[in-house]
XYZ file of C-alpha atoms in Angstrom:
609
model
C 123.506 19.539 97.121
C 124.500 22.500 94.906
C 127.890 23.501 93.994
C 129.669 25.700 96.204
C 133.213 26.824 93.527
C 132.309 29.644 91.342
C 133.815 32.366 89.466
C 134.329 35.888 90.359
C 132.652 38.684 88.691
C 135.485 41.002 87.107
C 134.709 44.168 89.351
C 135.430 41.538 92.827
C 138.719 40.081 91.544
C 140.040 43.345 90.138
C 139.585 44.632 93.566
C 141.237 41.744 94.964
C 144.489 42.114 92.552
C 144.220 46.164 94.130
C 144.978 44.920 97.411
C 148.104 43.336 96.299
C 149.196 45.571 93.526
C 147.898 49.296 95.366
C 148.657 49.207 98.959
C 148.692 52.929 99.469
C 148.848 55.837 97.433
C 152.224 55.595 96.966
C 151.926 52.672 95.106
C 149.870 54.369 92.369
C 152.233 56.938 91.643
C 154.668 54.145 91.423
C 152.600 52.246 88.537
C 151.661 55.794 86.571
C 155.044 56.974 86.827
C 156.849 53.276 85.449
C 154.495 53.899 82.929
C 155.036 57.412 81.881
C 158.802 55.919 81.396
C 158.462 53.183 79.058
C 156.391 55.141 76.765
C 159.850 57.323 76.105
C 158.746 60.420 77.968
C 161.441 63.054 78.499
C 159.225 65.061 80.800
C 157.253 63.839 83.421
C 154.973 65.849 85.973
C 153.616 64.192 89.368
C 150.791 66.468 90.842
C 149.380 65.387 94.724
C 146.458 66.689 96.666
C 145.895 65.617 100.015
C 148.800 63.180 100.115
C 147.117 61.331 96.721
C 144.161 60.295 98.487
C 141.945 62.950 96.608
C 144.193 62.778 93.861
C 147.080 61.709 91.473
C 147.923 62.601 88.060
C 150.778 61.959 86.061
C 151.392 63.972 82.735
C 154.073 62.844 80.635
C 155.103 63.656 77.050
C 155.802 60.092 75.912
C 154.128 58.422 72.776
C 150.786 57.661 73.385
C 147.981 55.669 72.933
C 145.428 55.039 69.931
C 141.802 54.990 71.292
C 141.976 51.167 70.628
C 145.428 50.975 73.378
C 143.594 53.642 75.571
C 140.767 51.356 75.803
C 142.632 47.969 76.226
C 145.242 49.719 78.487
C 142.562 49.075 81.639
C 141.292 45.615 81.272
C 142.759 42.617 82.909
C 146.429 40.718 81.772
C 146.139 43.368 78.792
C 150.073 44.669 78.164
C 152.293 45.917 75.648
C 155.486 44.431 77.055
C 155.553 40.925 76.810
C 154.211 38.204 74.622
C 155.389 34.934 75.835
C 156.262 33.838 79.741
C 159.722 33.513 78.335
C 159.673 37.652 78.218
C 159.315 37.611 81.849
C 162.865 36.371 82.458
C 164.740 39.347 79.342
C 162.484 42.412 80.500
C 164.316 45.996 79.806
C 160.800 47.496 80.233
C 158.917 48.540 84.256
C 155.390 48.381 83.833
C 154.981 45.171 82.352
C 152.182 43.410 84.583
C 148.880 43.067 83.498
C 147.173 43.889 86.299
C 147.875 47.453 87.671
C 145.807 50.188 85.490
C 142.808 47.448 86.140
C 143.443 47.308 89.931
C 143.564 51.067 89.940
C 140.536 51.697 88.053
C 138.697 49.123 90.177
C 139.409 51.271 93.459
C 139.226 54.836 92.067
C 137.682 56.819 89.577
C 139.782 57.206 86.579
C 140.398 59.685 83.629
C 143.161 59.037 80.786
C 143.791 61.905 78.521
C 146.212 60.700 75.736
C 147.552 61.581 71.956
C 150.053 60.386 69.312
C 152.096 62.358 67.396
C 150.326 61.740 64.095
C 146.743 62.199 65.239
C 145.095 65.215 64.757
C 142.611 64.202 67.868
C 143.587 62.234 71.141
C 141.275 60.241 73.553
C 139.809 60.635 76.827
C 138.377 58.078 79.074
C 136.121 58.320 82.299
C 136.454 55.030 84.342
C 134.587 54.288 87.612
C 135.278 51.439 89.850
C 136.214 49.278 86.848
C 133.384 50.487 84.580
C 133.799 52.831 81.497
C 131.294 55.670 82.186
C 132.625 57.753 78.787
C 134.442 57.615 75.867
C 135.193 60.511 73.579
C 137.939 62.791 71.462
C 139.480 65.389 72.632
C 142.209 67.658 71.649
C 145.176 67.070 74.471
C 148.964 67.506 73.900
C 150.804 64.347 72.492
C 151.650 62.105 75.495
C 149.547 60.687 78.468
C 147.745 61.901 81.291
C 146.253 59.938 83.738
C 144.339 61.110 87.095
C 143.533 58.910 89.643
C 140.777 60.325 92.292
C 139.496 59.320 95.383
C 141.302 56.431 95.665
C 139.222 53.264 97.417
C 136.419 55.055 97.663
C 134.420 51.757 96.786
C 136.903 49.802 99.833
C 136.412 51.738 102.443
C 138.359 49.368 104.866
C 141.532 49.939 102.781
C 140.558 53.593 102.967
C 140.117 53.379 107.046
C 143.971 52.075 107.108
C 145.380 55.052 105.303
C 148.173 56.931 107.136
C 147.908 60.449 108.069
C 148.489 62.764 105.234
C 152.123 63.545 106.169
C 152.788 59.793 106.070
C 151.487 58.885 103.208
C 153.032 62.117 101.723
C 156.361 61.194 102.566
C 155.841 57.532 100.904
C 154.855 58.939 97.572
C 158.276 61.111 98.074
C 160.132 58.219 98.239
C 158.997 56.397 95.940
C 159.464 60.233 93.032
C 162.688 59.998 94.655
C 163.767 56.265 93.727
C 162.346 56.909 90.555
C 164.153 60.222 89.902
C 167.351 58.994 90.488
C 167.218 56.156 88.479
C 166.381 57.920 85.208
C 168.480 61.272 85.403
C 167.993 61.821 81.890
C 164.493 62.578 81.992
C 162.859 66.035 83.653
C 160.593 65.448 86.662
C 158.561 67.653 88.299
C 157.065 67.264 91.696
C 153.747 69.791 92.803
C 151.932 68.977 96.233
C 148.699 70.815 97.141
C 149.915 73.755 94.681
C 153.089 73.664 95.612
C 156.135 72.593 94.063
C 158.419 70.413 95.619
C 160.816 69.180 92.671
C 161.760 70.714 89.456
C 164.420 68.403 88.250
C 165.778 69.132 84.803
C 167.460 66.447 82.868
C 171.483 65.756 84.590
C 173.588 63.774 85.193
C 174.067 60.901 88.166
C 175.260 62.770 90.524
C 173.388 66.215 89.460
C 170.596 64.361 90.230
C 171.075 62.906 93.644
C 172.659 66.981 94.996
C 169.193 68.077 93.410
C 167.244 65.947 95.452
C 169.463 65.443 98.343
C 170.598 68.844 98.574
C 173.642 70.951 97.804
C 175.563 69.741 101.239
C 175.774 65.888 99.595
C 177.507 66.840 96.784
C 181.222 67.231 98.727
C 180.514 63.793 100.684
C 179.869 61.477 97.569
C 182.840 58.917 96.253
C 182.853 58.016 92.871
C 182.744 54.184 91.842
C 182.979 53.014 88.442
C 183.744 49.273 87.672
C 183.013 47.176 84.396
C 183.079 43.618 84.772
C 181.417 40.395 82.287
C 178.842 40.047 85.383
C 177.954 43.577 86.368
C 178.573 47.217 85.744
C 178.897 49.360 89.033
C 178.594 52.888 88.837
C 177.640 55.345 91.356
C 178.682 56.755 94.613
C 179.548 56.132 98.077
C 179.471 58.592 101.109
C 182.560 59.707 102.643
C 182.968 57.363 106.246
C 183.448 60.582 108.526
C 179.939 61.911 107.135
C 178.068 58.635 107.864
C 174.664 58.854 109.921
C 173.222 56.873 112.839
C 170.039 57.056 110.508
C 169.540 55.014 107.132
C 167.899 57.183 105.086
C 170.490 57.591 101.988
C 170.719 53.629 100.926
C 169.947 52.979 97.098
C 170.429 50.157 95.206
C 169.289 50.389 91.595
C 169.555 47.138 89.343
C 169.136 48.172 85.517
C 167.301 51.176 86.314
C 165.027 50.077 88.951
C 165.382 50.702 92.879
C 166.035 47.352 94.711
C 166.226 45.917 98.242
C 168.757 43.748 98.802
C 170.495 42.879 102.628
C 172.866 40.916 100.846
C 174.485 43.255 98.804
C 173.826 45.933 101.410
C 176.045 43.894 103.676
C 178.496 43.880 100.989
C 178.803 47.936 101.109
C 178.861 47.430 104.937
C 181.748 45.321 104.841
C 184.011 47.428 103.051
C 183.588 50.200 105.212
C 184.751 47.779 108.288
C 186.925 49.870 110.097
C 186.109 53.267 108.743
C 183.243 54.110 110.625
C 181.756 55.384 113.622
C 180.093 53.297 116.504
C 176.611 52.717 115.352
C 176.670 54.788 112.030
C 175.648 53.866 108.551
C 177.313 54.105 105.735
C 175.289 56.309 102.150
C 175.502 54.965 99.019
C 173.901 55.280 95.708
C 174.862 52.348 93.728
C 173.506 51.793 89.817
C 174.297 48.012 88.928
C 173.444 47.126 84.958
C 173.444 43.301 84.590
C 172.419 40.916 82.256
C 167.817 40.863 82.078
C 168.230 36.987 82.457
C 170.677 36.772 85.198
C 168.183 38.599 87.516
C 164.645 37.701 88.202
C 162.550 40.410 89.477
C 159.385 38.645 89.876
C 159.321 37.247 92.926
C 157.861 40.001 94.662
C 154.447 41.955 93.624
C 156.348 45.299 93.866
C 159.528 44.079 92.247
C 161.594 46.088 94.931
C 163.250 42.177 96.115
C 165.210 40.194 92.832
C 167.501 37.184 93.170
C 170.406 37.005 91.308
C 171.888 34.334 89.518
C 175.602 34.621 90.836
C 174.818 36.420 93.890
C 178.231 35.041 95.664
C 180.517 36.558 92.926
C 177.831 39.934 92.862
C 178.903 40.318 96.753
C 182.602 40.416 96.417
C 182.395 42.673 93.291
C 180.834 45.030 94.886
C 182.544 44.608 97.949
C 185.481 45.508 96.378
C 184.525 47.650 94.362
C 183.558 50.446 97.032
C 186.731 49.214 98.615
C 188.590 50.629 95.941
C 186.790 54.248 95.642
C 187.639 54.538 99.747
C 191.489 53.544 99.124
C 191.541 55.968 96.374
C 189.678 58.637 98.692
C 192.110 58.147 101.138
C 195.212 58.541 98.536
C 193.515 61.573 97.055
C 193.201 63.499 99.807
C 197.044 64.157 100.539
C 197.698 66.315 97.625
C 201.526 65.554 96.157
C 201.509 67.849 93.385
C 200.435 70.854 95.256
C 202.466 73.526 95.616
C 203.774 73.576 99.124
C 205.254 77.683 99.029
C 201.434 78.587 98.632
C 201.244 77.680 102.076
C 203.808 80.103 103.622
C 202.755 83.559 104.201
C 203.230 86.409 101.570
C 205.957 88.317 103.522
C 207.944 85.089 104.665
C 208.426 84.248 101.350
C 209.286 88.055 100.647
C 212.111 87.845 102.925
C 213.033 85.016 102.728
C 214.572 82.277 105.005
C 217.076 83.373 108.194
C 219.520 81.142 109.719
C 218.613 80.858 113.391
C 220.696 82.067 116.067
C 222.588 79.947 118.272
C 223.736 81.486 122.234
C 225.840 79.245 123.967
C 227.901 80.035 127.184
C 231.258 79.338 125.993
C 232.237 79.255 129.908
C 229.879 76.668 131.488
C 232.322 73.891 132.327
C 230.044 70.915 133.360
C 232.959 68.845 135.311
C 233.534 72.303 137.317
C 232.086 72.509 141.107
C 229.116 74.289 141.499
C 230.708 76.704 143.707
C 233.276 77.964 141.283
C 233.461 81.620 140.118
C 233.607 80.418 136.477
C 229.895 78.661 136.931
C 228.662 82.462 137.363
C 230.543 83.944 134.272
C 228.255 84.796 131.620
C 228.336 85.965 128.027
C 226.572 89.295 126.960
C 223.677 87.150 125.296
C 223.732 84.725 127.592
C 221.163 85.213 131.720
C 220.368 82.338 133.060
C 217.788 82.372 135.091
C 218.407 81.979 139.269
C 216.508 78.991 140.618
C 213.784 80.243 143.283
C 213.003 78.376 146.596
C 210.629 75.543 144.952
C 209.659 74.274 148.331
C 208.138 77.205 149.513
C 205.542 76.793 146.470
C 204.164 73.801 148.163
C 204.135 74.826 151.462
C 200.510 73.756 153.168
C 199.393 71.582 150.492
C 198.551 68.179 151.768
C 198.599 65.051 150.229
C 195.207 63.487 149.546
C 193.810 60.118 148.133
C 191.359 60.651 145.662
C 189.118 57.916 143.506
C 190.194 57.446 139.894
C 187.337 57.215 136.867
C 189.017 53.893 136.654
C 188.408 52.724 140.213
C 192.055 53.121 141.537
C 193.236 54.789 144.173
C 196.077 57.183 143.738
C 197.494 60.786 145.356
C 196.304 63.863 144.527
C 197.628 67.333 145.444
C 195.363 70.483 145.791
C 196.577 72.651 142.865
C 198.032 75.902 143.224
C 195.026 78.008 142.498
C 192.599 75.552 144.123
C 189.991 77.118 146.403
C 190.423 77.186 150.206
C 186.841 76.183 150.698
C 186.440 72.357 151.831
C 184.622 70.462 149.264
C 181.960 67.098 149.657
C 183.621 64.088 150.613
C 180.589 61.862 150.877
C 180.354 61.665 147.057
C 182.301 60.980 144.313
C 182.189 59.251 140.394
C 182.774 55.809 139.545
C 184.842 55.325 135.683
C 182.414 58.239 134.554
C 179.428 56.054 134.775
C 178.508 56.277 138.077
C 177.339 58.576 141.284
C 178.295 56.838 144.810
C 176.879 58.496 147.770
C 177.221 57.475 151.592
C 173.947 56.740 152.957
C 173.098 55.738 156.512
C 172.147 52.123 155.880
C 175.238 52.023 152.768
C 175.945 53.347 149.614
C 173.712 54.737 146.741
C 174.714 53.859 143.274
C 173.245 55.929 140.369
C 173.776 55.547 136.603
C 174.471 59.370 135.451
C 173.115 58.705 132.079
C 169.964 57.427 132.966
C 169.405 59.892 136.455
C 170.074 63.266 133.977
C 167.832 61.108 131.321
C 164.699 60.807 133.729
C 165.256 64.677 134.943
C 165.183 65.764 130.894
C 162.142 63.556 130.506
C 159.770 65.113 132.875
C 161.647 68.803 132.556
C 160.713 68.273 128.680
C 157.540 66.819 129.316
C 156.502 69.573 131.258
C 157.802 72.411 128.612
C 155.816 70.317 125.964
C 152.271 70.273 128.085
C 152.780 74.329 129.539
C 155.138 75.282 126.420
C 157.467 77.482 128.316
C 160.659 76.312 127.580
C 163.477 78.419 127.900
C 165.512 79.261 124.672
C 169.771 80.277 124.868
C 170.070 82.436 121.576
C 172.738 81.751 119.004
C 175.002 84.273 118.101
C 175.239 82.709 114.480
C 172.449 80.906 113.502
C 172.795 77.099 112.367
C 171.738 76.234 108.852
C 171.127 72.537 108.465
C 170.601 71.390 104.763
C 168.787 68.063 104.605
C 166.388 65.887 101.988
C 162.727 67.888 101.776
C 161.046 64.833 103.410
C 163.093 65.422 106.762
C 162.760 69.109 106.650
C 158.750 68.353 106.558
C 158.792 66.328 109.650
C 160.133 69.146 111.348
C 157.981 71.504 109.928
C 155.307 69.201 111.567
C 156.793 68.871 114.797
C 158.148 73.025 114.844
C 155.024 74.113 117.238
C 156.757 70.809 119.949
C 160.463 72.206 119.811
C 159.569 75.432 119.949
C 157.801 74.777 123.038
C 161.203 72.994 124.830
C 163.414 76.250 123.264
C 164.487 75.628 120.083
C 163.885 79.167 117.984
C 164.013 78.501 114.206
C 164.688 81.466 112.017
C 163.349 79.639 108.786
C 162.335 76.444 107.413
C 162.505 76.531 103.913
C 162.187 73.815 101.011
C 165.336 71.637 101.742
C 166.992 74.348 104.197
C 166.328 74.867 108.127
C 167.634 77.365 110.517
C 168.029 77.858 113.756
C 168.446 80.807 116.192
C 168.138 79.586 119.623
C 168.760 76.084 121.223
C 167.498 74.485 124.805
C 169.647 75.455 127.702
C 170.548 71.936 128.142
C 171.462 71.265 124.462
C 175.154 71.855 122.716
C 175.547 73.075 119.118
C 177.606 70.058 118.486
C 174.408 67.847 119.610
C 172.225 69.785 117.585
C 172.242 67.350 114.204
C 172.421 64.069 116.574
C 169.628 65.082 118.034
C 167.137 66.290 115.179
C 168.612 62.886 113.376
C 167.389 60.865 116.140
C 163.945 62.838 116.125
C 163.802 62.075 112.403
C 164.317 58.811 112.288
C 162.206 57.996 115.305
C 158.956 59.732 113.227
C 159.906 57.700 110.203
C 159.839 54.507 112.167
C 156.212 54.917 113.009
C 156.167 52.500 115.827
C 152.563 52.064 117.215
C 153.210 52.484 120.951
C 149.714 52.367 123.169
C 151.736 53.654 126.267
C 152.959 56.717 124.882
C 151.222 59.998 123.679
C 153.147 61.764 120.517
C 154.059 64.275 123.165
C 156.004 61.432 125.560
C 157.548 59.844 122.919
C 158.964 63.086 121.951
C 159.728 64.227 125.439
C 161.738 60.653 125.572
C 163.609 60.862 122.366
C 165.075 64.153 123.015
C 165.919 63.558 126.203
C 167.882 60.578 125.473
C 169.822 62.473 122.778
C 170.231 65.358 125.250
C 171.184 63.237 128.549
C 175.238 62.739 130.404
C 177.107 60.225 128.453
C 179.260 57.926 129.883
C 182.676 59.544 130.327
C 181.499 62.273 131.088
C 183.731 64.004 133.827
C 180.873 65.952 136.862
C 182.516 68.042 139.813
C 181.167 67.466 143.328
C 178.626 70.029 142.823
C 177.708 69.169 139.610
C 176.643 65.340 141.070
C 175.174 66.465 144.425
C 172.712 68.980 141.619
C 171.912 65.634 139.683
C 170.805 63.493 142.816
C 168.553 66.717 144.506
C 166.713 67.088 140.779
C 166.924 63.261 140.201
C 164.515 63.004 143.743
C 162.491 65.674 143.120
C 160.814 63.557 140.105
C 157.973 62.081 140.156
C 159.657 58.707 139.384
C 163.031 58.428 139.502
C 163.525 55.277 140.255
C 162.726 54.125 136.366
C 163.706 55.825 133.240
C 161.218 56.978 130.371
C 162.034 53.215 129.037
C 161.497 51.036 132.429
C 165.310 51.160 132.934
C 166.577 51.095 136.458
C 168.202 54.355 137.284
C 169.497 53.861 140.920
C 170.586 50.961 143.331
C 171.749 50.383 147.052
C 174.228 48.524 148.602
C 173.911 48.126 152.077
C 176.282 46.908 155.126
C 174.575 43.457 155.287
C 175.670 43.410 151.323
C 179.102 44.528 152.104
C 179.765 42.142 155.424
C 178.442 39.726 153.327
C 181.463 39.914 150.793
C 183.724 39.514 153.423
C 182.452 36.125 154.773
C-alpha cells in the first residue's frame, strides 16, 4: 500500500496561506499599505478600480528595494523585520509576516516597480499566480509601487464570494481610514475609478480625523491626554449629547495600529454611564502607546485582536482617563472668566442701571371692612382693577370624566374656547401606547406604534414599487455633513428616497442636502432616520424574506412610525384604525409583531368570577 502524506507544491500552499491572509480586497490594500509605511514613506497614494477587484496599486516614496530584496520580497517566510521568534514578541514594525506579498502574488497577477536613492536604475517585476514571468530595469522614481490585478482570478470560488462593488468599496475605505489616522504624519491620497476621494496632507491627530470625518466632528471631539509607566493615552472622545444610535466612529489604535478590543471598549462605555442617551453610542478615537512586549498581537491572522499583559489595570486607566476629559468638559463649559457686561445690550449699558419704581396704596388698611369708604380710596398711580362676575364665565360647562394617559380617572372641564360640536366617545388612548375602541362583542386594543408602523410599511412600499411619493418642500434646505462612506450609501440608495419624497439638492463628497422631506417625516427625524438607513446597509444581513425594496420600506417606516407618548386627538385615532384596516395585513407588522388584540365580555365576566 503506497503512502498517502505528501507535500504541497509551492503554487497550492501559497494559495492556501491567501485564503487566510487575503480575504477580500480590502485586505490587500491593508498588506501594501503596512508596507508602504515601514519602508519610511512620507507620501503614500492608494488607487482602486472596480472596488480593487480589477485593481490595486500602492505608490509610496519610501526607500526601496535592490533587485536582490525585490526578488526575495515575494517568496515564502522571506522578511526584513524579524530574525529570531523572540522578535515576534518587541515588534515596532506592521508588515512583518512572511507570508502576505506570496499569498498575493499566488491569487493575482503582480507588478513591483521599485528604486533606491543611490541607484541610477530601479527594478520591475511581472508575477503571475506565484510565477515570475519578467524581470528587468527600469527607470521609476525612488520608492515602491506595487499593482495588484485581477485579484483570484486563478480561485474563482473566492472570486464568486466577492461583495458587490459598493461593499467591497466601502471595506477598502475603512481599512485607508484606520490606516490614515494612525499615521497623521504621513500624506495619503485616496483615487477610486478616477476619482479622488482623499487628499490628506501631513497633520496633526485631530487634523486628521476632521479631514476624514468631516468638518462637523471637529466641535464634538474631547481631548484626552494621560502618561502613565503602563500606557500612554492620547486622543479624543465625543461629546455625550452628540452620541449616535450607530457605531461607526469607534477606534482603538495600540502603538500605531487599529485594534478591536470589547474590553477596553467597555471601559470607554463605562465612563460615559450616565451621560448618554437611551440606546446611543458613545465616539472615540483613542491612540494607546505601550510597551512591544506587554502586548502580543499575534494571535489573530489580521492582527486587529491583541491581549494585553495587564489588561485589568489597562481597563481602569482608561476608564478613568476619559472620565477625566468629560469632568473637565463639563467644568469648561461654564465660562468664569468671561466677561459678563458683554452680555447686556449696547444701549443698557449706555444708560445705565434705573432703580425700579415702587406704587403702593398708602390707604389699603387690611384689618378695615370691605365695605368701608377708605377700601375705595386710591392714589394717583395706584387702579386696581374691579373683580368681574367669575361665575358667569363658567356658565354651561359641565363636568366630565375623562381617561388619563396614565389610566386614572379624573374631571375634566370643556375649555373656554372648546368647540360646541360633540366629539367620539367610543374611543379613547391608553398611557400613550394604546387605541381602545368599543366593539360589539368588547373592546379593541391597538398598539399605536406598531398600527401607524404597518400603514407606513405598505404606504412606502407602494411609493417604492410606483415611485410617486409625495415630497413637502423645505423652506431652508438641510445640509448633513457625514464620513464619505455614508454619503455613498445614500448616493446608492438616492433613486429609493426619492421615490417615497425625499428631494436632495446635492450630494457631494462628504456633504448632502436636502430640499424636500416625506409628508409623514419631521426635520428633527431627518438624521435618526438616514442613521438608521445607514447602519441597516452596513449590517448586510442576508434576509431570504425580504427584497432590498421591503427591507427599506421597513426600516424607514419604523424610524418614521407614532412613538409611545405620543399624545392623538379623537380624530387623529379613529384616522389610524380606518387606514390601519384598509391594509392588506394589519393584523402583523413588517416584523411578525402583533399589532391589535380583543377583549371580549366572556374575558371581562371572567375577571369578575
Amino acid at each position: 500500500m503506497s503512502d498517502i502524506i505528501r507535500l504541497l507544491p509551492d503554487h497550492v500552499a501559497n494559495q492556501i496561506a491567501a485564503g487566510e491572509v487575503v480575504q477580500r480586497p480590502a485586505s490587500v490594500v491593508k498588506e501594501l499599505m503596512e508596507n508602504a509605511i515601514d519602508a519610511s514613506a512620507k507620501a503614500i497614494t492608494l488607487i482602486i478600480k472596480d472596488a480593487g477587484k480589477t485593481l490595486v496599486q500602492v505608490i509610496d516614496d519610501g526607500k526601496g528595494m535592490s533587485t536582490t530584496d525585490a526578488r526575495m520580497a515575494f517568496e515564502r517566510h522571506a522578511t526584513s523585520k524579524i530574525s529570531t521568534a523572540q522578535d515576534l514578541f518587541n515588534l515596532a514594525t506592521k508588515g512583518f509576516r512572511g507570508e502576505a506579498l506570496a499569498s498575493v502574488a499566488a491569487i493575482a497577477h503582480v507588478s513591483v516597480k521599485t528604486r533606491r536613492e543611490n541607484d541610477d536604475l530601479g527594478t520591475q517585476i511581472d508575477i503571475e499566480g506565484s510565477k515570475v514571468t519578467s524581470q528587468e530595469p527600469v527607470v521609476t522614481p525612488v520608492g515602491t509601487m506595487i499593482s495588484v490585478r485581477n485579484l483570484f482570478y486563478n480561485v474563482p470560488a473566492r472570486r464568486k464570494f466577492l461583495k458587490s462593488d459598493s461593499v467591497e468599496l466601502r471595506n477598502i475605505t475603512n481599512e485607508f481610514h484606520r490606516v490614515a489616522m494612525a499615521h497623521p504624519q504621513i500624506a495619503f491620497r485616496f483615487v477610486n475609478n478616477d476619482s479622488e476621494l482623499f487628499n490628506l496632507p501631513a497633520s496633526t491627530y485631530r487634523h486628521r480625523i476632521v479631514n476624514i470625518m468631516g468638518s462637523r466632528v471637529d466641535d464634538k471631539l474631547v481631548p484626552i491626554k494621560e502618561q502613565t509607566e503602563l500606557v500612554n493615552i492620547q486622543g479624543y472622545v465625543g461629546k455625550p449629547e452628540f452620541a449616535r444610535k450607530t457605531k461607526g466612529l469607534q477606534y482603538f489604535f495600540v502603538n500605531d495600529r487599529f485594534i478591536k478590543h470589547s474590553y477596553l471598549h467597555h471601559a470607554v462605555v463605562s465612563a460615559f454611564e450616565g451621560l448618554l442617551p437611551d440606546k446611543a453610542n458613545p465616539s472615540y478615537f483613542l491612540y494607546l502607546d505601550v510597551p512591544p512586549d506587554s502586548v502580543d498581537i499575534n494571535i489573530h491572522p489580521t492582527k486587529t485582536e491583541v491581549k494585553f499583559e495587564d489588561e485589568h489595570s489597562l481597563y481602569a486607566i482608561v476608564r478613568a482617563s476619559v472620565k477625566h476629559a468629560l469632568g473637565q468638559f463639563s467644568i469648561d463649559a461654564i465660562d468664569f472668566q468671561k466677561d459678563t457686561e458683554l452680555d447686556l445690550p449696547y444701549e443698557t449699558i449706555k444708560n445705565g442701571a434705573q432703580a425700579p419704581r415702587i406704587e403702593v396704596d398708602p390707604d389699603f388698611n387690611p384689618f378695615q371692612p370691605s365695605g368701608s369708604s377708605h377700601s375705595q380710596k386710591t392714589n394717583s398711580h395706584y387702579h386696581p382693577k374691579p373683580a368681574g362676575n367669575w361665575d358667569a364665565l363658567y356658565a354651561g360647562l359641565e363636568e366630565k370624566s375623562t381617561l388619563t394617559d396614565e389610566g386614572s380617572l379624573e374631571p375634566a372641564s370643556e375649555t373656554l374656547f372648546s368647540s360646541t360640536e360633540s366629539t367620539t366617545t367610543n374611543i379613547f388612548q391608553l398611557q400613550r401606547k394604546y387605541i381602545i375602541s368599543t366593539l360589539q362583542s368588547g373592546l379593541l386594543v391597538i398598539n399605536q406604534n406598531r398600527a401607524h408602523e404597518r400603514v407606513l410599511y405598505e404606504q412606502l412600499l407602494r411609493q417604492l414599487t410606483v415611485q410617486n411619493g409625495v415630497s413637502q418642500q423645505l423652506l431652508f434646505p438641510i445640509q448633513w455633513e457625514r464620513p464619505i462612506e455614508e454619503v455613498q450609501i445614500l448616493s446608492q440608495l438616492q433613486q429609493e428616497l426619492e421615490s417615497v419624497g425625499f428631494l436632495f439638492k446635492n450630494i457631494g463628497q462628504n456633504i448632502v442636502e436636502i430640499e424636500g422631506l416625506p409628508l409623514d417625516l419631521k426635520s428633527a427625524d431627518v438624521e435618526s432616520l438616514l442613521d438608521s438607513i445607514i447602519k441597516f446597509q452596513q449590517e448586510e444581513l442576508p434576509d431570504a424574506n425580504f427584497s432590498h425594496v421591503d427591507r427599506l420600506a421597513s426600516r424607514m417606516a419604523t424610524s418614521m412610525a407614532l412613538k409611545t407618548g405620543d399624545a392623538l386627538n379623537a380624530q387623529q385615532m379613529q384616522q389610524l384604525i380606518d387606514e390601519l384596516f384598509a391594509c392588506k395585513e394589519p393584523e402583523l407588522t413588517a416584523q411578525g409583531k402583533k399589532v391589535f388584540t380583543t377583549i371580549t365580555g366572556e374575558h371581562l365576566n371572567a375577571k369578575f368570577n
